Short mmCIF file of C-alpha atoms and ligand atoms in Angstrom, two decimals:
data_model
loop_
_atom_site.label_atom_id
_atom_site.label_comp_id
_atom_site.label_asym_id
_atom_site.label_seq_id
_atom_site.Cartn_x
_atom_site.Cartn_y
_atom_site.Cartn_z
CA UNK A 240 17.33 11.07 -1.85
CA UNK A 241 14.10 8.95 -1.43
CA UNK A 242 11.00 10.17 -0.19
CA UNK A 243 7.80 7.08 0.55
CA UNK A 244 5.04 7.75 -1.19
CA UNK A 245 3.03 8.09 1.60
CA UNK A 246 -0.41 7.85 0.12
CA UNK A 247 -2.82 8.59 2.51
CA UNK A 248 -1.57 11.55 4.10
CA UNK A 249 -1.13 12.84 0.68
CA UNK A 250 -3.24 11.44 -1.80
CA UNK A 251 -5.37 14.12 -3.85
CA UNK A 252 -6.70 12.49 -7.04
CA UNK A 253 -9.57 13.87 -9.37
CA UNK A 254 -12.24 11.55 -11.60
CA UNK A 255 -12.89 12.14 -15.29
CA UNK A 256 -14.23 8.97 -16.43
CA UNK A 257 -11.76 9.45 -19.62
CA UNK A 258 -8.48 8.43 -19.47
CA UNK A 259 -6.37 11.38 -19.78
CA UNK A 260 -3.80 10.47 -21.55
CA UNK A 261 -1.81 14.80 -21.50
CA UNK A 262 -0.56 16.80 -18.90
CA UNK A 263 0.63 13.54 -16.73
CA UNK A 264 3.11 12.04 -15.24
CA UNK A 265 4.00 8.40 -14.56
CA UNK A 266 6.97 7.13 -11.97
CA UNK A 267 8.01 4.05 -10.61
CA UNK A 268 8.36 2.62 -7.19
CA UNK A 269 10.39 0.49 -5.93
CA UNK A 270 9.32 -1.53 -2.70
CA UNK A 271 11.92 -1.22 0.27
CA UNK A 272 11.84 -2.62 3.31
CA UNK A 273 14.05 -2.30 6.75
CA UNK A 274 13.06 -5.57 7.95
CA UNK A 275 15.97 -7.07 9.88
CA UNK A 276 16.09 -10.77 7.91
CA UNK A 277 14.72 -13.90 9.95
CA UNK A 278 13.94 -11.42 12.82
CA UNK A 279 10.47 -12.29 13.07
CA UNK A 280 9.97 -8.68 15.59
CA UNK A 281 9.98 -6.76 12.17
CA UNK A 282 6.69 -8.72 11.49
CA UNK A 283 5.31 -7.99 14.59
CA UNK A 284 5.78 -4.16 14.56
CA UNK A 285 4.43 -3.66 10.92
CA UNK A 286 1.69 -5.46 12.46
CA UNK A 287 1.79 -3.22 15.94
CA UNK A 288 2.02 -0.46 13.17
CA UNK A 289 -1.30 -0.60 11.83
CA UNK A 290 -3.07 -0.85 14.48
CA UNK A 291 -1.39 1.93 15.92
CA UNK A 292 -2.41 3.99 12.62
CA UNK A 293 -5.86 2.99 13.21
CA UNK A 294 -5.55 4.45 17.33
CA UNK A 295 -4.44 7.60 15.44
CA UNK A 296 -7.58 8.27 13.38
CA UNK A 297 -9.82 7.27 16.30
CA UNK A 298 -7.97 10.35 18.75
CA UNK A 299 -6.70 7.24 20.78
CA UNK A 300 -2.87 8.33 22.28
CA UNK A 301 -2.07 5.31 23.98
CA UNK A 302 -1.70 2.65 21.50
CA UNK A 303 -0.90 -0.99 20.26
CA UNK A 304 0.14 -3.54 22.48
CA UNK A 305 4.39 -2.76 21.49
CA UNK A 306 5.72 -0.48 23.91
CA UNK A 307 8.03 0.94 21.44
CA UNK A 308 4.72 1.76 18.85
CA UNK A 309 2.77 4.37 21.22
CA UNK A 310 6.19 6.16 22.01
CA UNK A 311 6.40 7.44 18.34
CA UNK A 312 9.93 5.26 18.55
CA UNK A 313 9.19 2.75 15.96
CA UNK A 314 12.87 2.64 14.40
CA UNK A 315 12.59 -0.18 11.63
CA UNK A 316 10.43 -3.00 10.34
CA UNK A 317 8.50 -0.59 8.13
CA UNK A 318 7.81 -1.18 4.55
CA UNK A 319 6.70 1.41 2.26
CA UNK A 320 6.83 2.24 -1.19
CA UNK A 321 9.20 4.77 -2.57
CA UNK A 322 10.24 6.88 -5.64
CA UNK A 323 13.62 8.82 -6.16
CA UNK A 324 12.67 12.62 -6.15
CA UNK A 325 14.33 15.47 -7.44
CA UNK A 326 14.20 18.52 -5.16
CA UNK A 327 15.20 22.25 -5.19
CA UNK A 328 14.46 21.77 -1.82
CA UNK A 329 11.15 18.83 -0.51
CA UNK A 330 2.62 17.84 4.21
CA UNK A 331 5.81 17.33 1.71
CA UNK A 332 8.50 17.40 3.93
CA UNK A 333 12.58 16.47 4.51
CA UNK A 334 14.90 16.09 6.69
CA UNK A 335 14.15 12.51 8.01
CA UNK A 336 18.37 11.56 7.78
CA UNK A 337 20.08 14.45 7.45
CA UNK A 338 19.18 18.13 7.62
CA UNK A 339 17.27 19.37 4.95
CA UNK A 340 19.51 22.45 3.57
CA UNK A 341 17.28 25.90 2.38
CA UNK A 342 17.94 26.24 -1.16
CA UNK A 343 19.10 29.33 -3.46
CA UNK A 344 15.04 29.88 -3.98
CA UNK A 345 13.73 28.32 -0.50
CA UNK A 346 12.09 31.37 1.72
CA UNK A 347 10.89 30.15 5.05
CA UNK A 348 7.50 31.03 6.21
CA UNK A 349 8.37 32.36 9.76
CA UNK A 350 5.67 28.86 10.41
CA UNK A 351 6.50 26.13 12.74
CA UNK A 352 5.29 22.67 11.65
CA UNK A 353 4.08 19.55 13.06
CA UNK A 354 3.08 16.34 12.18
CA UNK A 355 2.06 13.09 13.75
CA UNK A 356 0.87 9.80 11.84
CA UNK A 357 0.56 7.28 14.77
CA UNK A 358 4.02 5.83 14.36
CA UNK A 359 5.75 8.74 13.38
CA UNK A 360 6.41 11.90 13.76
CA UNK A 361 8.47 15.03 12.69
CA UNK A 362 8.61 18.88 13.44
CA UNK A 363 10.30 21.72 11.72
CA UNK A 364 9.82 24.84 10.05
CA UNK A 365 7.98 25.25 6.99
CA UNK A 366 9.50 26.54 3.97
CA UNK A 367 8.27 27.69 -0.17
CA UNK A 368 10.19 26.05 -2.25
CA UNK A 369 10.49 24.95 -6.00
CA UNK A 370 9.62 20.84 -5.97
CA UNK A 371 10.01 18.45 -8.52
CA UNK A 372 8.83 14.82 -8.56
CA UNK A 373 8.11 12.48 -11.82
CA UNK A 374 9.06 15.18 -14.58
CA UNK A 375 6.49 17.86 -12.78
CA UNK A 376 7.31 20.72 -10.75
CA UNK A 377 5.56 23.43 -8.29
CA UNK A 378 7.75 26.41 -7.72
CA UNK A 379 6.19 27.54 -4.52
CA UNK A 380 5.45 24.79 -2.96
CA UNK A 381 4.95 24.26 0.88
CA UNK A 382 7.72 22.20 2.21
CA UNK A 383 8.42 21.60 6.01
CA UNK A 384 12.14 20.82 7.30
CA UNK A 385 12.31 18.55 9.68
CA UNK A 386 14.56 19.84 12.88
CA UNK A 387 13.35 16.74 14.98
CA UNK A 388 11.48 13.44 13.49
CA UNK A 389 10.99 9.89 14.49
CA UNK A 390 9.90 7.13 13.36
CA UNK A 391 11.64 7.41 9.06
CA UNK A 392 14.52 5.51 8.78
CA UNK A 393 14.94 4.94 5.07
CA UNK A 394 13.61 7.48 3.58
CA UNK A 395 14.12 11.48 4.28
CA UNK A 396 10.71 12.78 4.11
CA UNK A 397 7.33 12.83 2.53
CA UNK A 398 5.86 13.88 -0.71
CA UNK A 399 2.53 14.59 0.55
CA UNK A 400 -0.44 13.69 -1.75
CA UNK A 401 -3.47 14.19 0.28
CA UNK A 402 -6.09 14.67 1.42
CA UNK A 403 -5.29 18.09 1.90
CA UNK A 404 -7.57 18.39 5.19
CA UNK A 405 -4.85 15.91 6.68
CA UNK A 406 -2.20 19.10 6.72
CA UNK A 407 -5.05 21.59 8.87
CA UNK A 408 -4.43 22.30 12.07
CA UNK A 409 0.16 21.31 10.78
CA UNK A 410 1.10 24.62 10.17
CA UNK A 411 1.24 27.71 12.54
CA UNK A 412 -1.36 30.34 11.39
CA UNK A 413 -2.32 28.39 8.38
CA UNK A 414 -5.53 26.69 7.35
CA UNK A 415 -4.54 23.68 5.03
CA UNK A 416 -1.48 23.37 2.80
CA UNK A 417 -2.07 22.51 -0.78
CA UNK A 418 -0.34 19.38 -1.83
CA UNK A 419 1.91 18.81 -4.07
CA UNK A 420 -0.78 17.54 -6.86
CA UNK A 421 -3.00 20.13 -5.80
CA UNK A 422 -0.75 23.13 -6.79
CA UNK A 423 0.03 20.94 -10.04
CA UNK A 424 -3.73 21.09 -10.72
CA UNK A 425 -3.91 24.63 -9.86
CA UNK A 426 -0.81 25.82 -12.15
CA UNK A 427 -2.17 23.52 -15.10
CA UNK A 428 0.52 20.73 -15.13
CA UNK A 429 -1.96 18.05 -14.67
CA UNK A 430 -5.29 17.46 -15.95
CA UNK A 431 -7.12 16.14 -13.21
CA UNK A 432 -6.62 16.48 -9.45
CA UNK A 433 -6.15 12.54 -9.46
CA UNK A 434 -3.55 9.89 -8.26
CA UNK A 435 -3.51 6.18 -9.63
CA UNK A 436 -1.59 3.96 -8.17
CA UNK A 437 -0.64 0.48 -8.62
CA UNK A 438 1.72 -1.51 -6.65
CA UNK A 439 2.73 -5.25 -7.39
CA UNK A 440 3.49 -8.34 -4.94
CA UNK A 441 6.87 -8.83 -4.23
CA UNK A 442 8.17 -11.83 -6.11
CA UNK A 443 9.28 -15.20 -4.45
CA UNK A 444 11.40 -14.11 -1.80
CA UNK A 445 12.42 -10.58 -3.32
CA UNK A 446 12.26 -7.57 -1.05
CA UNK A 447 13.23 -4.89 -3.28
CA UNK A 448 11.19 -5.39 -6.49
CA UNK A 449 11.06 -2.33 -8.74
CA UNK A 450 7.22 -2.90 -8.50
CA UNK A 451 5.21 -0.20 -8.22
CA UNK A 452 4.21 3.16 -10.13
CA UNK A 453 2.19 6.20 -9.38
CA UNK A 454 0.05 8.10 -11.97
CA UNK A 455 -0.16 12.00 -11.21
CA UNK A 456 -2.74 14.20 -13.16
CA UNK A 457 -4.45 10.40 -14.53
CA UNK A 458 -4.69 6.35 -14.25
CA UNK A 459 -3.08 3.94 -16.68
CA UNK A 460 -4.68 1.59 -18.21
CA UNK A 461 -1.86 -0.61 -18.61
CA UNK A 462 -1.80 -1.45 -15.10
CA UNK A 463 -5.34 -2.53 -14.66
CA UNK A 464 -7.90 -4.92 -16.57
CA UNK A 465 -11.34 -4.45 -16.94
CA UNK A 466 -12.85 -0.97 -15.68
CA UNK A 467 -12.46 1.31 -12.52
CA UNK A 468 -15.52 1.26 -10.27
CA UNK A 469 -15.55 3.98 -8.41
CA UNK A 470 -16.90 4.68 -4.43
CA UNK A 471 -17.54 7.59 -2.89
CA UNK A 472 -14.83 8.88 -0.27
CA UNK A 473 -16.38 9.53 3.22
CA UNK A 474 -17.56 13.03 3.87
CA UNK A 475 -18.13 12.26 8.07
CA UNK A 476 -16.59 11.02 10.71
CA UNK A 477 -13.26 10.19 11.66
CA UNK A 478 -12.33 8.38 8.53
CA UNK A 479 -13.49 11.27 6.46
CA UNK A 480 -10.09 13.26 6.62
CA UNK A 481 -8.45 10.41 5.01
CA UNK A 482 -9.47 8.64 2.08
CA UNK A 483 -12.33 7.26 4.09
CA UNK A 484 -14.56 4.37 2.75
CA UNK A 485 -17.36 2.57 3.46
CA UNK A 486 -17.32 -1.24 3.40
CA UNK A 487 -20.58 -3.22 2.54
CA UNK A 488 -19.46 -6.68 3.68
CA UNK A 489 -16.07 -8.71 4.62
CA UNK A 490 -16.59 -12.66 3.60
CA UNK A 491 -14.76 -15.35 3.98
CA UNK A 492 -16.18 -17.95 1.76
CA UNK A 493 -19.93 -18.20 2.32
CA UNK A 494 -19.42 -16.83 5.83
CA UNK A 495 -20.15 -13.17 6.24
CA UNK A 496 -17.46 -11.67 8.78
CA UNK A 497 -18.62 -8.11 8.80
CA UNK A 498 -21.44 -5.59 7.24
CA UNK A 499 -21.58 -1.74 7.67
CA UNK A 500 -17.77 -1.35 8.49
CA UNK A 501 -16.22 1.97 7.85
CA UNK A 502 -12.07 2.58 6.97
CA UNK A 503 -9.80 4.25 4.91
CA UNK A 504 -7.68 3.18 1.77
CA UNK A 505 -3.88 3.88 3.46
CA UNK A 506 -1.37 3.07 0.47
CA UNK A 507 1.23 3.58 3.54
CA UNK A 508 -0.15 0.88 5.94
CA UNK A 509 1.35 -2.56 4.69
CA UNK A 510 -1.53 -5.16 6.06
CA UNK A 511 -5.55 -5.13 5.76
CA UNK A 512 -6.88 -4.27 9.35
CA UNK A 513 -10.71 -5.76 9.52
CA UNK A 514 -12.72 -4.94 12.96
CA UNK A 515 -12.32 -7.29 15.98
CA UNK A 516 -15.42 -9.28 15.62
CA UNK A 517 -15.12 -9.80 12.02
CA UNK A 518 -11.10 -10.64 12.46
CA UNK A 519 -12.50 -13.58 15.06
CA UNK A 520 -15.14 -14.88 12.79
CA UNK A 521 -12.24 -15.02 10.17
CA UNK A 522 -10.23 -16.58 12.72
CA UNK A 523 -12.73 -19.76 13.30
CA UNK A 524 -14.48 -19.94 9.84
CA UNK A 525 -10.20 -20.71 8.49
CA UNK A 526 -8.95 -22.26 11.64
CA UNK A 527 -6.27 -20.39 12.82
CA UNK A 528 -5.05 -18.01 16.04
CA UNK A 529 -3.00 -15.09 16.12
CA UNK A 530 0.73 -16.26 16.67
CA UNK A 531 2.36 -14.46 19.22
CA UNK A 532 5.22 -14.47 18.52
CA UNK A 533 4.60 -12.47 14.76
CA UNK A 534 1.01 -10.99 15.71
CA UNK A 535 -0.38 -12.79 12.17
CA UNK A 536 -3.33 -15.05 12.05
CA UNK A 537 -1.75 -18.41 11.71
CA UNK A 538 -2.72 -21.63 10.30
CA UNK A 539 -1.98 -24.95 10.82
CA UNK A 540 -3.85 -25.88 7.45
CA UNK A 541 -4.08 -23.80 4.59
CA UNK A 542 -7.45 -21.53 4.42
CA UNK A 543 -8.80 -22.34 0.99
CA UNK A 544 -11.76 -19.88 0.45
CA UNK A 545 -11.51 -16.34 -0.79
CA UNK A 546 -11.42 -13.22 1.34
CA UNK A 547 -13.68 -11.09 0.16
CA UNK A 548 -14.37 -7.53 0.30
CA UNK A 549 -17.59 -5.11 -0.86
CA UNK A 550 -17.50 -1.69 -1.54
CA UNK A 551 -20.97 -0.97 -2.76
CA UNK A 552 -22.20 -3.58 -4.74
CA UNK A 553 -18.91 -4.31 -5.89
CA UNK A 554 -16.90 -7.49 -4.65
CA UNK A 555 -13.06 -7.83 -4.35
CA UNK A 556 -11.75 -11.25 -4.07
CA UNK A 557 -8.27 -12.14 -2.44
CA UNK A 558 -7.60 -15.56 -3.00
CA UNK A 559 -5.67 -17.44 -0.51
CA UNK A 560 -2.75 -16.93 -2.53
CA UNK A 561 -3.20 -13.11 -2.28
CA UNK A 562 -4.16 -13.20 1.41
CA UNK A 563 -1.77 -15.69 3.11
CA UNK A 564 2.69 -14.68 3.22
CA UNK A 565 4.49 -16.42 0.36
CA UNK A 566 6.25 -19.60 1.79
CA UNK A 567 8.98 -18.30 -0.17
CA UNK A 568 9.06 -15.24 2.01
CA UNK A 569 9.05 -17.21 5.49
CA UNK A 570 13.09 -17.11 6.39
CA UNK A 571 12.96 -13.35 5.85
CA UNK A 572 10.30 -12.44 7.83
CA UNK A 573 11.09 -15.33 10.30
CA UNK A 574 8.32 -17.16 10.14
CA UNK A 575 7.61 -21.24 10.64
CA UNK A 576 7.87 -23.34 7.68
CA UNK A 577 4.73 -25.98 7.96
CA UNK A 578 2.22 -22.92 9.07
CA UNK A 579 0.11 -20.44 7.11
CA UNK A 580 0.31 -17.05 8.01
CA UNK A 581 -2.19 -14.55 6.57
CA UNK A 582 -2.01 -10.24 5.89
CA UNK A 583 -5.19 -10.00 7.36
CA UNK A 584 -5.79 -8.22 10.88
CA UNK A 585 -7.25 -6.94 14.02
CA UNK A 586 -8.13 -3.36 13.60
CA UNK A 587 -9.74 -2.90 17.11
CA UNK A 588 -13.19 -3.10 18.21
CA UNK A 589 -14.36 0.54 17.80
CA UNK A 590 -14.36 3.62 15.99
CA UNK A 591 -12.73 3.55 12.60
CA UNK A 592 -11.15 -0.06 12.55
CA UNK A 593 -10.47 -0.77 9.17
CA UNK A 594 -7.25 -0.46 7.03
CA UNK A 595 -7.15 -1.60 3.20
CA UNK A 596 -3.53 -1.77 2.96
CA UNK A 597 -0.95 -2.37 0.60
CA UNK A 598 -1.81 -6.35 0.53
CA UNK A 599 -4.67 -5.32 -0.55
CA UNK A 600 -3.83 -2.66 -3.23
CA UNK A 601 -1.08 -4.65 -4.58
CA UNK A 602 -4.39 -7.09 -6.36
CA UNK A 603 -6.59 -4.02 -7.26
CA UNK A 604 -5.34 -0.63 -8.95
CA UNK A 605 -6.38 2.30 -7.22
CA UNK A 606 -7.37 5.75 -7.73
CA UNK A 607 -7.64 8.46 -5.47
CA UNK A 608 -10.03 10.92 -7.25
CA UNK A 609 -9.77 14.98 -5.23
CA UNK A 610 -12.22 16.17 -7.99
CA UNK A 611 -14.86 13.71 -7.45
CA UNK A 612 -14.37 12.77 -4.01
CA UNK A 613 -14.19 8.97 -4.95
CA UNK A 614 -11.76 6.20 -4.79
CA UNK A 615 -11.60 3.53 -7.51
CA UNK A 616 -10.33 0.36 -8.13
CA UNK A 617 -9.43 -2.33 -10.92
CA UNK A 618 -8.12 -5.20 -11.18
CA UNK A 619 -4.15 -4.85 -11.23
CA UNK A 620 -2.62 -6.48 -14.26
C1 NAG B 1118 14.99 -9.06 16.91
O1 NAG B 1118 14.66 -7.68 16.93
C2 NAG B 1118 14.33 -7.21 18.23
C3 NAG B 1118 13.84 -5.78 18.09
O2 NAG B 1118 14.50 -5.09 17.11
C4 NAG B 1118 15.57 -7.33 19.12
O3 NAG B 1118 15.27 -6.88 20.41
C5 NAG B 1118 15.99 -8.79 19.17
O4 NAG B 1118 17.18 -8.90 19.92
C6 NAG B 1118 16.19 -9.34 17.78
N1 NAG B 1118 16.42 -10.80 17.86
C7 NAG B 1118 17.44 -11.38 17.27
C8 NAG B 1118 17.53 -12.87 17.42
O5 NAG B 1118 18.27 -10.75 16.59
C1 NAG B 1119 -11.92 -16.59 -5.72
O1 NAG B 1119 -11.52 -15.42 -6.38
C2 NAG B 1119 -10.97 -15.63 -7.66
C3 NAG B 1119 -10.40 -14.33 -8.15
O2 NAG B 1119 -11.37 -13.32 -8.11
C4 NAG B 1119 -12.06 -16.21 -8.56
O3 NAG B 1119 -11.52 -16.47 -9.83
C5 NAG B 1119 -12.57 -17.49 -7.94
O4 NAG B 1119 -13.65 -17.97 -8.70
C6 NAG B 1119 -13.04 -17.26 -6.53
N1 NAG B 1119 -13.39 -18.52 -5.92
C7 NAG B 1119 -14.60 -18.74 -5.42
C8 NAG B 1119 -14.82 -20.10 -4.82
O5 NAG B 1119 -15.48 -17.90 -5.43
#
């Protein structure tokens, strides 16, 4: 049984400055996809996908320009990360596939549950139940079963790592639901209410790398060079229910494509969604249009400057080698050889309208800090 890893709606992650090296656990992930091979619609909807997350936080219903994204019917082209979980039973949820059976020591709550996250969706009933995941468990932890869901086709559920104020408002006569890591913090399994993460470009034209790994209770070191810098998570407005960040500058080069934007780090969302005006200055200062046909900017020659992005006084480069799709990556996602495509997006005009994705966090380790109420980020390794 797989669960994704879905970061944002989950991620609770705590800051001591020390690396803690006890009372932690460390798991792979593997990157999956359900792109359909050459079908260059799966690029399109991961693209629809994101922007359709970003409609979400900004209270927008009617979304993206797919018809099949606003409907909640999304039924492939997703990527995500994922790690095999152990459960006595599985906003940590299951039932995504196949119906998630109660357990010897599952006790339902008498609670319905509900969840939406833009392109997906599931309802259920929530249930306690003992939950293992990387070596750790919680034995009463808040799990819903899914009776209806849409939207998950590879994977049967969530583990839910925060923030926890994502689950209020979920649950039938309940305020918030502790996560997973937060109940591991409470009962002393972990150190630190913190998540690290690191995740790894797929290689050549590999889809299914055994790339990734996730860091409960701590970081590791081994994954990262230099040291973490670490931002402050948002504490208003929409983005502040996620792991909401503010952005100092987008560049491209010596142009400046953006100051003063405001998103959220979503290790779930695969692109890196930049606001409207700043996506069109992109657009001109590297030459390229968004292709139709796969919703990417495209190229006719190859953008040669850095993408850059500041969080603070911080800078984090992309090269065009981090930014633009591998050629070696074009027949599976159906793309044309002789044109550059690049991970960078639209993410609206308004509201909250930017995304650091998984392009993005597959160059810099991150850390998602509950204690502290920061996010950091390294250099991968
Ligand atoms: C590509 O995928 C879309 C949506 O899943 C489908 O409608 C279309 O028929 C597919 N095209 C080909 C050539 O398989
Ligand atoms: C682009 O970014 C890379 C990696 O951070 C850096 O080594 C390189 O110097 C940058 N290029 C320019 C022109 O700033």
């Amino acid at each position: 049984m797989f669960f994704t890893a879905l970061l944002t709606a989950a991620v609770a992650v705590s800051a001591s400055p020390v690396e803690r090296q006890a009372k932690r656990a460390v798991l792979s992930l593997n990157h999956v996809s359900n792109i359909t091979p050459g079908n260059v619609t799966s690029i399109k909807n991961i693209v629809n996908k994101g922007q359709a997350r970003v409609n979400k936080i900004n209270g927008v219903q009617a979304v993206g320009p797919a018809p099949d994204v606003g409907s909640g019917s999304v039924t492939n082209e997703d990527v995500s990360y994922v790690a095999p979980v152990s459960i006595g039973a599985s906003n940590t949820w299951c039932g995504a596939q196949s119906s998630c059976e109660k357990t010897s020591t599952g006790k339902s709550t008498g609670d319905s549950v509900s969840v939406s996250y833009g392109s997906g969706s599931f309802s259920g009933t929530e249930y306690t139940d003992t939950v293992s995941f990387g070596g750790l468990s919680v034995s009463s932890q808040s799990i819903g079963a899914a009776s209806t869901s849409s939207g998950f086709t590879s994977v049967d559920g969530i583990i839910g790592f925060g923030p926890v104020d994502l689950t209020e408002g979920t649950v039938s006569n309940t305020d918030t639901v502790p996560t997973f890591l937060d109940n591991l913090y409470k009962a002393g399994s972990i150190d630190t209410n913190v998540l690290g993460v690191y995740f790894s470009p797929e290689s050549g034209s590999d889809s299914d790398d055994a790339n990734g790994e996730l860091t409960l209770g701590g970081t590791d070191s081994s994954k990262y060079t230099g040291s973490l810098t670490y931002h402050s998570k948002l504490t208003s407005g929409d983005a502040s229910e996620y792991w909401g960040i503010s952005i100092a500058s987008f560049t491209y080069g010596s142009t400046t494509l953006a100051s003063s934007a405001s998103g959220i780090v979503d290790t779930g969302t695969t692109l890196i969604y930049i606001p409207t005006s700043a996506y069109n200055k992109f657009l001109s200062a590297a030459g390229g249009a968004t292709d139709s046909s796969s919703g990417l900017a495209r190229f006719s020659t190859k953008p040669t400057s850095n993408f850059t992005i500041k969080f603070g006084t911080t800078s984090y480069a992309l090269t065009p080698a981090q930014y633009l799709v591998p050629t070696a990556q074009y027949s599976y996602y159906g793309l044309t050889s002789g044109k550059y495509y690049a991970w960078i997006n639209d993410g609206g005009s308004s509201g909250v309208n930017v995304i650091i994705g998984q392009k993005f966090l597959e160059n810099y380790y991150s850390v998602f800090d509950t204690t502290n109420s920061r996010i950091g980020f390294a250099t991968a390794a």
